[in-house]
Coordinates of N, CA and C in Angstrom, one line a residue:
M1 N -142.3 34.0 61.8 CA -142.1 32.5 62.3 C -140.8 31.9 61.4
A2 N -140.8 30.5 61.9 CA -139.7 29.9 61.4 C -140.2 28.7 60.4
I3 N -139.7 28.4 59.1 CA -139.9 27.8 58.5 C -139.8 26.4 59.0
K4 N -140.5 25.4 58.3 CA -140.6 23.7 59.1 C -141.0 23.1 57.7
I5 N -139.9 22.2 58.0 CA -140.1 20.6 56.5 C -140.5 19.9 57.7
R6 N -141.3 19.0 56.5 CA -141.9 17.3 57.9 C -142.3 16.6 56.2
K7 N -143.0 15.6 57.2 CA -143.0 14.8 55.7 C -144.7 14.9 55.2
A8 N -144.9 14.9 54.5 CA -146.4 15.3 54.0 C -147.7 14.0 54.6
E9 N -148.8 14.9 55.1 CA -149.5 14.2 55.7 C -151.1 14.0 54.8
E10 N -152.0 13.1 55.0 CA -153.0 13.3 54.4 C -153.5 14.2 54.1
K11 N -153.4 15.3 55.4 CA -154.2 16.6 55.9 C -153.7 17.8 54.3
D12 N -152.6 17.5 53.9 CA -151.7 18.3 53.1 C -151.8 17.9 51.5
I13 N -153.0 17.1 51.5 CA -153.3 16.7 50.0 C -154.2 17.9 49.4
P14 N -155.3 18.8 50.0 CA -155.8 19.9 49.0 C -154.6 20.6 48.9
C15 N -153.5 21.2 49.6 CA -152.7 22.1 49.3 C -151.6 21.4 48.4
L16 N -151.4 20.6 48.2 CA -150.6 19.4 47.5 C -151.0 19.7 45.9
L17 N -152.6 19.3 45.9 CA -153.5 19.6 44.4 C -153.1 20.8 44.0
T18 N -153.6 22.0 44.9 CA -153.3 23.4 44.5 C -152.2 23.2 43.6
L19 N -150.8 23.2 44.4 CA -149.9 23.3 43.8 C -149.3 22.7 42.6
L20 N -149.8 20.9 42.5 CA -149.6 20.6 41.6 C -150.6 21.1 40.5
D21 N -151.7 22.2 40.3 CA -152.4 22.5 39.0 C -151.4 23.9 38.7
T22 N -150.5 24.4 39.5 CA -149.6 25.7 39.5 C -149.0 24.8 38.7
I23 N -148.2 23.6 38.6 CA -147.5 23.1 38.0 C -147.8 22.8 36.5
R24 N -149.1 22.0 36.5 CA -150.0 21.7 35.4 C -149.8 23.0 34.6
E25 N -150.2 24.1 35.0 CA -150.2 25.6 34.4 C -148.9 26.1 33.6
L26 N -148.1 26.2 34.5 CA -146.4 26.4 33.8 C -146.2 25.8 32.5
H27 N -146.3 24.3 33.3 CA -146.2 23.0 32.1 C -146.7 23.6 30.4
H28 N -147.9 23.7 31.1 CA -149.1 24.0 29.8 C -148.7 24.7 29.1
K29 N -148.4 25.9 29.6 CA -147.9 27.9 28.9 C -146.7 27.4 28.4
G30 N -146.0 26.5 28.8 CA -144.2 26.4 28.6 C -144.8 25.7 26.9
R31 N -144.9 24.1 27.2 CA -145.3 23.6 25.8 C -146.8 22.7 25.8
P32 N -147.7 24.0 25.3 CA -149.0 23.4 24.7 C -149.4 22.2 23.8
D33 N -148.3 22.0 23.2 CA -148.6 21.2 22.4 C -147.8 19.3 23.1
V34 N -147.5 19.7 24.6 CA -147.2 18.4 25.1 C -148.0 18.1 26.6
F35 N -148.6 19.3 27.3 CA -149.4 19.3 28.2 C -150.9 19.8 28.1
R36 N -151.8 19.1 28.5 CA -153.0 19.3 28.5 C -153.5 20.5 29.3
D37 N -154.4 21.4 29.0 CA -155.0 22.8 29.7 C -155.4 22.3 30.8
N38 N -156.0 20.7 31.1 CA -156.6 20.7 32.5 C -156.1 19.4 33.3
G39 N -156.9 18.7 34.0 CA -156.1 17.1 34.8 C -155.2 18.0 35.7
T40 N -155.1 16.7 36.4 CA -153.8 16.5 37.3 C -152.7 15.9 37.2
K41 N -151.7 15.7 37.7 CA -150.7 14.7 37.9 C -151.3 13.5 38.6
Y42 N -151.3 13.6 39.8 CA -152.0 12.7 40.7 C -153.5 13.5 41.0
N43 N -154.0 12.4 41.1 CA -155.4 12.7 42.4 C -155.1 12.2 43.8
E44 N -156.3 12.8 44.3 CA -156.2 12.2 45.5 C -156.0 11.1 46.5
K45 N -156.4 10.1 45.3 CA -156.2 8.5 45.8 C -154.8 8.2 45.4
Q46 N -154.1 8.7 43.9 CA -152.5 8.4 43.9 C -151.7 8.9 45.2
L47 N -152.1 10.4 45.5 CA -151.6 10.9 47.0 C -151.4 9.9 47.9
K48 N -152.6 10.1 48.2 CA -152.9 8.9 49.4 C -152.0 7.8 49.2
E49 N -151.4 7.1 47.8 CA -151.2 6.1 47.8 C -149.4 6.5 47.8
K50 N -148.8 7.2 47.7 CA -147.6 7.7 47.5 C -147.1 8.1 49.2
L51 N -148.0 8.9 49.9 CA -147.9 9.3 51.3 C -147.8 8.0 52.0
N52 N -147.9 6.7 51.4 CA -147.7 5.6 52.5 C -146.9 4.7 52.0
S53 N -146.4 5.2 50.9 CA -144.7 3.9 49.9 C -143.7 4.5 50.4
P54 N -143.4 3.3 51.1 CA -141.9 3.4 51.5 C -140.5 4.0 50.7
E55 N -141.0 3.5 49.5 CA -140.0 4.0 48.3 C -140.2 5.7 48.1
E56 N -141.3 6.5 48.4 CA -141.7 7.4 48.0 C -141.7 8.6 48.9
G57 N -140.7 9.7 48.8 CA -140.7 10.9 49.8 C -141.3 11.9 49.6
I58 N -142.5 12.4 50.3 CA -143.2 13.4 49.8 C -142.5 14.5 50.7
F59 N -142.3 16.2 50.9 CA -142.0 16.9 51.9 C -142.6 18.0 52.0
V60 N -143.2 18.7 52.9 CA -143.8 19.8 52.9 C -143.0 20.8 53.6
A61 N -143.9 22.3 53.1 CA -142.8 23.2 54.0 C -144.2 24.3 54.5
Y62 N -143.5 24.7 55.9 CA -145.0 25.8 55.9 C -144.3 26.9 56.9
D63 N -145.0 28.0 56.8 CA -144.6 28.7 57.8 C -145.4 29.2 58.7
G64 N -145.4 28.7 59.7 CA -146.8 28.7 60.9 C -148.1 27.5 60.2
E65 N -148.9 28.0 60.1 CA -150.0 27.0 59.5 C -150.2 27.5 57.7
T66 N -149.0 28.6 57.1 CA -149.0 28.9 55.8 C -148.5 27.5 54.8
F67 N -149.0 27.3 54.2 CA -148.7 26.0 53.1 C -147.6 26.7 52.1
L68 N -146.2 26.2 52.0 CA -145.2 26.9 51.1 C -144.9 26.6 50.1
G69 N -144.9 25.0 50.2 CA -144.3 24.1 49.0 C -144.2 22.7 48.9
Y70 N -143.4 22.1 48.3 CA -143.4 20.7 48.1 C -142.8 20.0 47.6
I71 N -141.9 19.0 48.1 CA -140.9 18.4 47.4 C -141.6 16.5 47.2
C72 N -141.6 16.2 45.8 CA -142.2 14.6 45.8 C -141.1 13.8 45.1
T73 N -140.8 13.1 45.6 CA -139.5 12.1 45.3 C -140.1 10.5 45.4
V74 N -138.9 9.7 44.6 CA -139.4 8.5 44.6 C -138.0 7.5 44.4
I75 N -137.4 6.6 44.6 CA -136.4 5.7 44.8 C -136.4 4.8 43.6
K76 N -135.2 4.7 43.0 CA -135.6 3.9 41.9 C -134.0 3.6 41.6
E77 N -133.9 2.4 41.6 CA -133.2 1.0 41.7 C -133.1 0.5 40.2
Y78 N -131.6 0.4 39.6 CA -131.0 0.0 38.3 C -130.6 -1.3 39.0
I79 N -130.8 -2.3 38.9 CA -130.2 -3.6 38.9 C -130.3 -4.5 37.5
D80 N -128.7 -5.2 37.5 CA -129.0 -5.9 36.3 C -129.1 -5.6 35.3
H81 N -129.1 -3.9 34.7 CA -129.3 -3.6 33.7 C -128.6 -4.3 32.6
N82 N -128.9 -4.1 31.1 CA -128.1 -4.7 30.5 C -127.0 -4.0 30.0
I83 N -126.9 -2.5 30.2 CA -125.9 -1.7 30.2 C -125.8 -0.6 30.9
L84 N -126.2 -0.4 32.0 CA -126.2 0.5 33.0 C -125.6 -0.1 34.4
L85 N -124.7 0.3 35.2 CA -124.5 -0.3 36.5 C -125.5 -0.3 37.4
D86 N -125.5 -1.0 38.6 CA -125.9 -1.3 39.4 C -126.2 -0.1 40.3
K87 N -127.2 1.0 40.5 CA -127.2 1.8 41.9 C -129.1 2.4 41.7
K88 N -128.6 3.2 42.9 CA -130.0 3.5 43.3 C -130.2 4.8 43.8
V89 N -131.1 5.7 43.1 CA -131.2 6.7 42.8 C -132.2 7.3 43.8
L90 N -132.6 8.6 44.1 CA -133.6 9.8 44.4 C -134.1 10.7 43.2
Y91 N -135.1 10.4 43.1 CA -135.7 11.0 41.6 C -136.6 12.3 42.1
V92 N -136.3 13.3 41.9 CA -137.0 14.2 42.0 C -138.1 14.7 40.8
D93 N -139.4 14.4 41.7 CA -140.5 14.3 40.7 C -140.8 15.6 40.3
D94 N -141.3 16.4 41.4 CA -141.7 17.4 41.3 C -141.1 18.3 43.0
L95 N -140.9 19.5 42.4 CA -140.5 20.4 43.1 C -141.2 21.8 42.7
C96 N -142.1 22.1 44.1 CA -142.7 23.3 43.9 C -142.8 24.9 45.1
V97 N -142.8 25.5 44.7 CA -142.8 26.5 46.1 C -143.8 27.6 45.8
I98 N -144.6 28.0 46.5 CA -145.6 29.2 46.3 C -144.5 30.4 46.1
E99 N -145.5 31.4 44.8 CA -144.7 32.4 44.3 C -144.5 33.3 45.3
E100 N -144.8 33.5 46.3 CA -144.7 34.6 47.4 C -143.5 34.4 48.3
S101 N -143.4 33.2 48.0 CA -141.9 32.7 49.1 C -140.7 32.3 48.4
R102 N -140.8 32.4 47.1 CA -139.7 31.7 46.4 C -138.6 33.1 46.1
G103 N -137.5 32.6 47.0 CA -136.1 33.6 47.3 C -136.1 33.5 48.3
R104 N -136.9 32.6 49.3 CA -136.7 32.3 50.6 C -135.8 31.6 51.1
G105 N -135.5 30.7 50.2 CA -134.9 29.4 50.8 C -135.5 27.8 51.0
V106 N -136.6 28.0 51.0 CA -137.6 27.2 51.0 C -137.3 26.1 50.0
G107 N -137.2 26.1 49.0 CA -137.0 24.9 47.8 C -135.0 24.5 48.3
R108 N -134.2 25.0 48.6 CA -133.3 24.5 49.2 C -133.7 23.9 50.5
M109 N -134.6 24.3 51.2 CA -134.3 23.5 52.1 C -135.5 22.1 52.1
L110 N -136.4 22.2 50.9 CA -136.9 21.4 50.5 C -135.8 20.2 50.3
M111 N -135.1 20.8 49.3 CA -134.3 19.8 48.5 C -132.8 19.0 49.7
D112 N -132.9 19.4 50.8 CA -131.9 19.0 51.6 C -132.6 18.7 52.3
E113 N -133.9 18.3 53.0 CA -134.8 17.0 53.3 C -134.8 16.1 52.3
A114 N -134.9 16.3 50.5 CA -134.7 15.0 49.6 C -133.5 14.3 50.0
K115 N -132.5 15.4 50.3 CA -130.9 14.8 49.9 C -131.3 13.8 51.3
D116 N -131.3 14.0 52.7 CA -131.7 13.7 53.7 C -132.4 12.0 53.3
F117 N -133.7 12.3 52.8 CA -134.3 11.0 52.4 C -133.2 9.8 51.8
A118 N -132.6 10.3 50.9 CA -131.9 10.2 49.9 C -130.7 9.2 50.3
K119 N -129.8 10.1 51.0 CA -128.6 9.4 52.0 C -129.5 8.3 53.3
A120 N -130.4 8.6 53.6 CA -131.4 7.4 54.8 C -131.6 6.1 54.0
N121 N -131.9 6.4 52.8 CA -132.1 5.3 51.7 C -131.1 4.6 51.0
K122 N -129.9 5.0 51.2 CA -128.5 4.7 50.4 C -128.4 4.9 48.8
C123 N -129.0 6.0 48.5 CA -128.8 6.2 47.4 C -127.6 6.9 46.5
V124 N -127.0 6.6 45.8 CA -126.3 7.2 45.3 C -125.7 9.0 44.7
S125 N -127.3 9.2 44.1 CA -127.2 10.4 43.7 C -129.1 10.6 44.1
L126 N -129.0 11.8 43.4 CA -130.3 12.8 43.6 C -130.8 13.0 41.6
E127 N -131.6 12.9 41.0 CA -132.0 13.3 39.6 C -133.0 13.7 39.3
L128 N -133.4 14.7 38.0 CA -134.5 14.9 38.2 C -134.3 15.5 36.4
N129 N -135.5 15.7 36.0 CA -135.7 16.1 34.7 C -136.6 17.8 35.0
V130 N -135.7 18.8 33.8 CA -136.1 20.0 33.9 C -136.4 20.7 32.4
W131 N -138.0 21.0 32.1 CA -137.9 21.3 30.8 C -137.3 22.9 30.1
K132 N -136.9 22.7 29.3 CA -136.2 23.5 28.3 C -136.7 25.7 28.9
F133 N -137.7 25.1 28.6 CA -138.6 26.6 29.1 C -138.5 27.0 30.5
D134 N -138.2 26.0 31.4 CA -138.2 26.4 32.6 C -136.8 27.2 33.3
G135 N -136.2 28.0 32.5 CA -135.4 28.7 33.1 C -135.1 28.6 34.4
S136 N -136.1 29.2 35.6 CA -135.8 29.6 36.8 C -135.4 28.2 37.6
A137 N -136.5 27.2 37.0 CA -136.0 25.9 38.0 C -134.3 25.3 37.6
E138 N -134.5 25.4 36.0 CA -133.1 25.2 35.6 C -131.9 25.6 36.8
G139 N -131.9 27.0 36.8 CA -131.2 27.9 37.7 C -131.2 27.5 38.7
F140 N -132.4 27.1 39.5 CA -132.6 27.0 40.8 C -131.4 25.7 41.0
Y141 N -131.9 24.5 40.3 CA -131.1 23.2 40.2 C -129.7 23.3 40.0
R142 N -129.0 24.3 39.2 CA -127.7 24.4 39.4 C -126.8 25.1 40.3
S143 N -127.9 26.1 40.8 CA -127.2 26.8 42.1 C -127.3 25.8 43.2
Y144 N -127.8 24.9 43.4 CA -128.0 23.4 44.2 C -126.5 22.7 43.9
G145 N -126.6 22.6 42.9 CA -125.5 21.9 42.6 C -125.8 20.9 41.7
F146 N -126.6 20.7 41.0 CA -127.1 19.5 39.9 C -126.4 20.1 38.6
T147 N -126.0 19.1 37.9 CA -125.3 19.0 36.6 C -126.0 18.4 36.1
T148 N -125.7 18.9 34.7 CA -126.3 17.9 32.9 C -125.9 16.5 33.0
M149 N -126.8 15.5 33.2 CA -126.3 14.4 33.1 C -126.7 14.4 31.6
S150 N -127.4 14.4 30.6 CA -127.7 14.1 29.3 C -129.0 15.1 29.2
R151 N -129.1 14.7 27.9 CA -130.4 16.0 27.3 C -131.4 15.0 26.2
R152 N -132.5 15.4 26.6 CA -133.4 14.8 25.4 C -134.2 15.6 24.5
M153 N -133.8 15.0 23.4 CA -134.1 16.1 22.0 C -135.3 15.3 21.3
E154 N -135.7 16.8 20.5 CA -137.2 16.2 19.6 C -136.8 16.6 18.4
Y155 N -136.9 15.9 17.2 CA -137.4 16.4 16.1 C -138.6 16.3 15.7
R156 N -139.0 17.8 15.8 CA -141.1 17.9 15.6 C -141.5 17.4 13.9
L157 N -142.4 16.6 13.6 CA -142.7 16.6 12.3 C -144.4 17.1 11.9
Y158 N -144.9 17.8 13.1 CA -145.9 17.7 12.9 C -146.2 19.2 14.1

């Protein structure tokens, strides 16, 4: 079957919650000093709100009835900031593809959909954060054309 990308709907929430838990596990393994070993980034109510927000774009990938992954984005606008120029960007909050479908172009298709959403909303760029422990995600973003804009560093006291 052909992979299809579409805007997420309420019926996708159970699949979204499952992949959000996959991401939480990955982050907890990578930085257990930062991420909890339980909980969820967004609950069902928060996802419903995001699905109905014009500033947020959540897109899902399916192959027939099989859920393959999703991308969650939000428009951020910087206006009259003290030092930054005015700009509107699309922030990629999450991107996750089920393990069995990685390498099939699903992530690229989801990112393309986010890029189209950004252009339709007159955003000047896509931005995201990637954790240092997640080398495969960083490699994917670099292969897509993302470049490092800044680095966040820490000096641990405990």
